[in-house]
Short mmCIF file of C-alpha atoms in Angstrom, two decimals:
data_model
loop_
_atom_site.label_atom_id
_atom_site.label_comp_id
_atom_site.label_asym_id
_atom_site.label_seq_id
_atom_site.Cartn_x
_atom_site.Cartn_y
_atom_site.Cartn_z
CA UNK E 1 10.70 54.55 142.99
CA UNK E 2 7.83 55.69 140.75
CA UNK E 3 7.01 53.97 137.39
CA UNK E 4 8.30 55.66 134.31
CA UNK E 5 6.08 57.19 131.62
CA UNK E 6 6.40 54.05 129.46
CA UNK E 7 5.15 51.55 132.04
CA UNK E 8 1.67 50.86 133.70
CA UNK E 9 2.21 47.79 136.16
CA UNK E 10 -0.73 46.92 138.33
CA UNK E 11 0.94 44.30 140.51
CA UNK E 12 4.69 43.55 141.40
CA UNK E 13 5.44 40.00 142.83
CA UNK E 14 8.80 39.02 144.04
CA UNK E 15 9.91 35.29 144.18
CA UNK E 16 12.61 34.96 146.79
CA UNK E 17 14.34 32.14 148.94
CA UNK E 18 17.50 33.27 150.53
CA UNK E 19 18.88 29.83 149.62
CA UNK E 20 20.45 29.20 146.28
CA UNK E 21 19.63 26.00 144.22
CA UNK E 22 15.92 25.68 145.33
CA UNK E 23 14.37 26.64 142.03
CA UNK E 24 13.44 30.17 142.33
CA UNK E 25 13.72 30.86 138.63
CA UNK E 26 11.64 27.81 137.68
CA UNK E 27 8.94 28.94 140.08
CA UNK E 28 9.03 32.59 138.66
CA UNK E 29 8.83 31.05 135.17
CA UNK E 30 5.92 28.60 136.09
CA UNK E 31 3.95 31.50 137.72
CA UNK E 32 4.54 33.70 134.83
CA UNK E 33 3.37 31.02 132.44
CA UNK E 34 0.36 30.19 134.35
CA UNK E 35 -0.71 33.83 134.54
CA UNK E 36 -0.13 34.40 130.97
CA UNK E 37 -2.34 31.42 130.00
CA UNK E 38 -5.05 33.01 131.96
CA UNK E 39 -5.07 35.96 129.71
CA UNK E 40 -3.00 38.30 131.88
CA UNK E 41 -0.16 40.55 130.48
CA UNK E 42 3.00 39.48 132.44
CA UNK E 43 6.62 40.43 132.69
CA UNK E 44 9.70 38.99 134.27
CA UNK E 45 12.44 41.23 135.83
CA UNK E 46 15.41 38.97 136.47
CA UNK E 47 17.01 40.52 139.36
CA UNK E 48 19.56 37.73 139.83
CA UNK E 49 22.17 39.68 138.05
CA UNK E 50 25.24 37.48 138.57
CA UNK E 51 23.38 34.16 138.06
CA UNK E 52 20.44 34.87 135.57
CA UNK E 53 18.42 31.82 134.47
CA UNK E 54 15.32 33.21 132.98
CA UNK E 55 16.57 33.90 129.37
CA UNK E 56 17.95 30.25 129.12
CA UNK E 57 14.60 28.76 130.46
CA UNK E 58 12.69 30.67 127.77
CA UNK E 59 15.21 30.24 125.04
CA UNK E 60 15.69 33.99 124.66
CA UNK E 61 18.89 35.19 122.82
CA UNK E 62 17.81 38.56 121.11
CA UNK E 63 19.36 41.62 122.52
CA UNK E 64 16.93 44.05 123.93
CA UNK E 65 16.22 46.99 121.58
CA UNK E 66 15.93 50.67 122.51
CA UNK E 67 12.97 52.91 121.98
CA UNK E 68 13.62 56.64 122.60
CA UNK E 69 15.07 56.76 126.05
CA UNK E 70 13.87 53.31 127.11
CA UNK E 71 15.00 49.75 126.77
CA UNK E 72 12.30 47.32 125.41
CA UNK E 73 11.98 43.94 126.97
CA UNK E 74 12.34 40.82 124.86
CA UNK E 75 9.08 38.88 124.42
CA UNK E 76 8.63 34.89 124.72
CA UNK E 77 6.38 32.96 122.60
CA UNK E 78 3.56 33.57 125.06
CA UNK E 79 4.13 37.26 125.03
CA UNK E 80 5.81 37.52 128.47
CA UNK E 81 7.98 40.38 128.61
CA UNK E 82 11.69 39.70 130.02
CA UNK E 83 14.43 41.86 131.08
CA UNK E 84 17.79 40.32 132.12
CA UNK E 85 21.40 41.28 132.10
CA UNK E 86 22.25 38.00 130.23
CA UNK E 87 20.44 39.42 127.34
CA UNK E 88 23.14 41.97 127.04
CA UNK E 89 26.21 39.53 127.31
CA UNK E 90 28.21 38.65 124.24
CA UNK E 91 28.16 34.96 125.53
CA UNK E 92 25.50 33.58 127.95
CA UNK E 93 28.26 32.02 130.16
CA UNK E 94 30.16 35.43 130.49
CA UNK E 95 30.47 36.22 134.26
CA UNK E 96 29.21 39.53 135.66
CA UNK E 97 32.02 40.38 138.19
CA UNK E 98 30.44 43.48 139.86
CA UNK E 99 30.31 44.82 143.31
CA UNK E 100 27.01 45.22 145.32
CA UNK E 101 26.42 48.97 144.52
CA UNK E 102 26.71 48.33 140.88
CA UNK E 103 24.37 45.17 141.11
CA UNK E 104 21.78 47.23 142.91
CA UNK E 105 21.95 50.06 140.26
CA UNK E 106 21.32 47.59 137.40
CA UNK E 107 18.18 46.38 139.13
CA UNK E 108 17.01 49.77 139.56
CA UNK E 109 17.64 50.58 135.90
CA UNK E 110 15.54 47.57 135.02
CA UNK E 111 12.64 49.40 136.56
CA UNK E 112 13.34 52.95 135.63
CA UNK E 113 14.86 52.59 132.13
CA UNK E 114 12.60 49.65 130.74
CA UNK E 115 9.48 50.33 128.88
CA UNK E 116 7.29 47.47 130.36
CA UNK E 117 4.06 48.96 128.82
CA UNK E 118 0.86 47.85 130.36
CA UNK E 119 1.19 44.78 132.52
CA UNK E 120 -1.06 43.13 134.94
CA UNK E 121 1.82 41.37 136.70
CA UNK E 122 5.64 41.90 136.95
CA UNK E 123 7.36 38.88 138.51
CA UNK E 124 10.71 39.76 140.06
CA UNK E 125 13.08 36.63 140.15
CA UNK E 126 15.35 37.65 143.11
CA UNK E 127 18.82 36.39 143.81
CA UNK E 128 19.73 34.33 146.90
CA UNK E 129 20.70 35.87 150.20
CA UNK E 130 19.51 38.91 152.00
CA UNK E 131 22.16 41.34 150.59
CA UNK E 132 22.32 44.36 148.36
CA UNK E 133 20.04 43.41 145.59
CA UNK E 134 17.11 41.96 147.70
CA UNK E 135 17.30 44.90 149.84
CA UNK E 136 17.15 47.22 146.94
CA UNK E 137 14.23 45.47 145.58
CA UNK E 138 12.37 45.72 148.81
CA UNK E 139 13.10 49.42 149.31
CA UNK E 140 12.85 50.65 145.81
CA UNK E 141 10.16 48.69 143.93
CA UNK E 142 6.46 48.81 144.98
CA UNK E 143 6.11 45.14 145.99
CA UNK E 144 2.44 43.93 146.38
CA UNK E 145 3.68 40.50 147.68
CA UNK E 146 6.51 38.04 148.13
CA UNK E 147 6.54 34.37 147.34
CA UNK E 148 9.09 32.24 149.28
CA UNK E 149 10.65 29.02 147.83
CA UNK E 150 12.32 26.40 149.68
CA UNK E 151 13.28 22.76 149.20
CA UNK E 152 12.30 20.21 151.76
CA UNK E 153 15.50 19.97 153.78
CA UNK E 154 15.75 21.60 157.37
CA UNK E 155 19.10 23.11 156.22
CA UNK E 156 17.32 24.89 153.36
CA UNK E 157 14.44 25.98 155.51
CA UNK E 158 16.79 27.47 158.19
CA UNK E 159 18.42 29.60 155.42
CA UNK E 160 14.94 30.55 153.89
CA UNK E 161 13.72 31.77 157.36
CA UNK E 162 16.15 34.51 157.05
CA UNK E 163 14.12 35.78 154.07
CA UNK E 164 10.89 35.57 155.93
CA UNK E 165 12.40 37.59 158.83
CA UNK E 166 13.83 40.18 156.23
CA UNK E 167 10.45 40.58 154.35
CA UNK E 168 8.67 41.13 157.64
CA UNK E 169 11.25 43.68 158.88
CA UNK E 170 10.82 45.60 155.53
CA UNK E 171 6.89 45.24 155.80
CA UNK E 172 6.55 43.04 152.67
CA UNK E 173 3.51 40.96 152.50
CA UNK E 174 4.33 37.28 152.15
CA UNK E 175 1.71 35.52 149.95
CA UNK E 176 2.95 32.18 151.12
CA UNK E 177 5.49 29.34 150.69
CA UNK E 178 6.36 26.93 147.95
CA UNK E 179 8.04 23.58 148.57
CA UNK E 180 10.00 22.79 145.43
CA UNK E 181 11.85 19.62 144.69
CA UNK E 182 9.60 17.77 147.16
CA UNK E 183 9.38 14.37 145.62
CA UNK E 184 9.89 12.19 142.51
CA UNK E 185 7.00 10.32 141.05
CA UNK E 186 7.83 6.64 140.13
CA UNK E 187 7.08 6.56 136.28
CA UNK E 188 5.79 2.84 136.70
CA UNK E 189 3.61 2.90 139.70
CA UNK E 190 3.23 6.70 140.63
CA UNK E 191 4.50 6.22 144.15
CA UNK E 192 6.16 9.40 145.60
CA UNK E 193 9.80 9.12 146.42
CA UNK E 194 11.02 11.77 148.65
CA UNK E 195 14.75 12.01 148.07
CA UNK E 196 15.17 14.90 150.63
CA UNK E 197 13.00 13.11 153.40
CA UNK E 198 9.75 14.44 154.57
CA UNK E 199 9.41 18.05 153.90
CA UNK E 200 9.73 20.51 156.62
CA UNK E 201 8.26 23.43 154.88
CA UNK E 202 4.67 22.79 155.71
CA UNK E 203 5.45 22.65 159.50
CA UNK E 204 7.60 25.63 159.20
CA UNK E 205 5.00 27.65 157.49
CA UNK E 206 2.49 26.73 160.17
CA UNK E 207 4.77 28.05 162.95
CA UNK E 208 5.42 31.26 161.12
CA UNK E 209 1.75 31.83 160.41
CA UNK E 210 2.15 31.30 156.69
CA UNK E 211 0.32 29.17 154.04
CA UNK E 212 2.05 26.36 152.07
CA UNK E 213 0.56 27.29 148.56
CA UNK E 214 2.26 24.66 146.40
CA UNK E 215 4.24 21.45 146.58
CA UNK E 216 6.28 20.84 143.42
CA UNK E 217 7.85 17.69 142.37
CA UNK E 218 11.30 16.95 140.66
CA UNK E 219 10.09 16.47 137.25
CA UNK E 220 12.43 15.27 134.47
CA UNK E 221 10.21 16.66 131.64
CA UNK E 222 10.39 20.20 133.14
CA UNK E 223 14.15 19.98 133.42
CA UNK E 224 14.41 18.78 129.78
CA UNK E 225 12.17 21.46 128.50
CA UNK E 226 14.00 24.16 130.64
CA UNK E 227 17.32 23.13 129.27
CA UNK E 228 16.08 23.33 125.78
CA UNK E 229 14.63 26.82 126.36
CA UNK E 230 10.99 25.60 125.87
CA UNK E 231 9.48 25.74 129.39
CA UNK E 232 6.49 27.39 127.93
CA UNK E 233 5.64 23.94 126.39
CA UNK E 234 5.45 22.49 129.89
CA UNK E 235 1.94 20.98 130.72
CA UNK E 236 2.47 18.59 133.56
CA UNK E 237 2.35 18.24 137.47
CA UNK E 238 4.29 21.39 138.58
CA UNK E 239 2.11 23.70 136.41
CA UNK E 240 -1.15 22.23 137.86
CA UNK E 241 0.26 22.17 141.40
CA UNK E 242 1.13 25.74 141.38
CA UNK E 243 -2.45 26.81 140.54
CA UNK E 244 -3.33 27.71 144.31
CA UNK E 245 -0.45 30.07 144.25
CA UNK E 246 -1.80 31.69 140.95
CA UNK E 247 -5.19 32.02 142.65
CA UNK E 248 -3.65 33.87 145.59
CA UNK E 249 -1.73 36.18 143.43
CA UNK E 250 -5.01 36.96 141.50
CA UNK E 251 -6.83 37.77 144.67
CA UNK E 252 -4.16 40.18 145.73
CA UNK E 253 -3.04 40.85 149.39
CA UNK E 254 -4.30 43.90 151.11
CA UNK E 255 -4.07 43.10 154.80
CA UNK E 256 -1.70 44.70 157.43
CA UNK E 257 1.62 42.88 157.71
CA UNK E 258 1.94 41.29 161.08
CA UNK E 259 4.63 42.94 163.37
CA UNK E 260 4.71 46.06 161.18
CA UNK E 261 3.58 49.17 163.11
CA UNK E 262 3.67 51.59 160.33
CA UNK E 263 2.62 49.22 157.41
CA UNK E 264 1.52 50.75 154.13
CA UNK E 265 0.00 47.57 153.03
CA UNK E 266 -3.51 48.22 154.60
#
């Protein structure tokens, strides 16, 4: 779908996993924060309609306003523009009990009916799975790249592999992988404790011809700030470790997608 008259978005980057509970939303938020701190104009489209986390992470409670025929995103303290269905609900814990076609329609409206303005990057926080909404995003939005997130377990990586195959079938360029919740750093000696064992993401990335771009720890400080809606105040390890991912996003992705005969990403 083309951009509307009130939007001028240069790059659209999706953050996806296929597996729930691996931290897609926190990775999306950290990526947006890192880009905003580099001076870019950034937005986040929360495509996880039934399980949105982005407003909570940023402490957003204001209802989106309307300008002419468009909806205006809500801005964070850093100026990141956010659109999420949770911003329209009377209570943040109200459930969204919709069937697939309606969920997909809502995501499309976040693209067609929102006045995003001029953005260097729009980050799309995807829902888990490979169903209606991820398919809608891949088929309807002009994605410039996909970031895949997994936790270290073999079970998680097995499910995440489905996302990788889906992206390749849809001819979406995969920028690389992020291993989240990889370790806990001992507060006394700094030793890295791996609660889920040695991560399998690096090996899986190598087998699939992809790059492991970031290894992020379980950080109590990040969890504390996220729960308080102050994730933009975070300054620690995860934000530093995500820098290689930020650099790849800055460079862009313009080579042909492997296995795609009629790829438009040339």
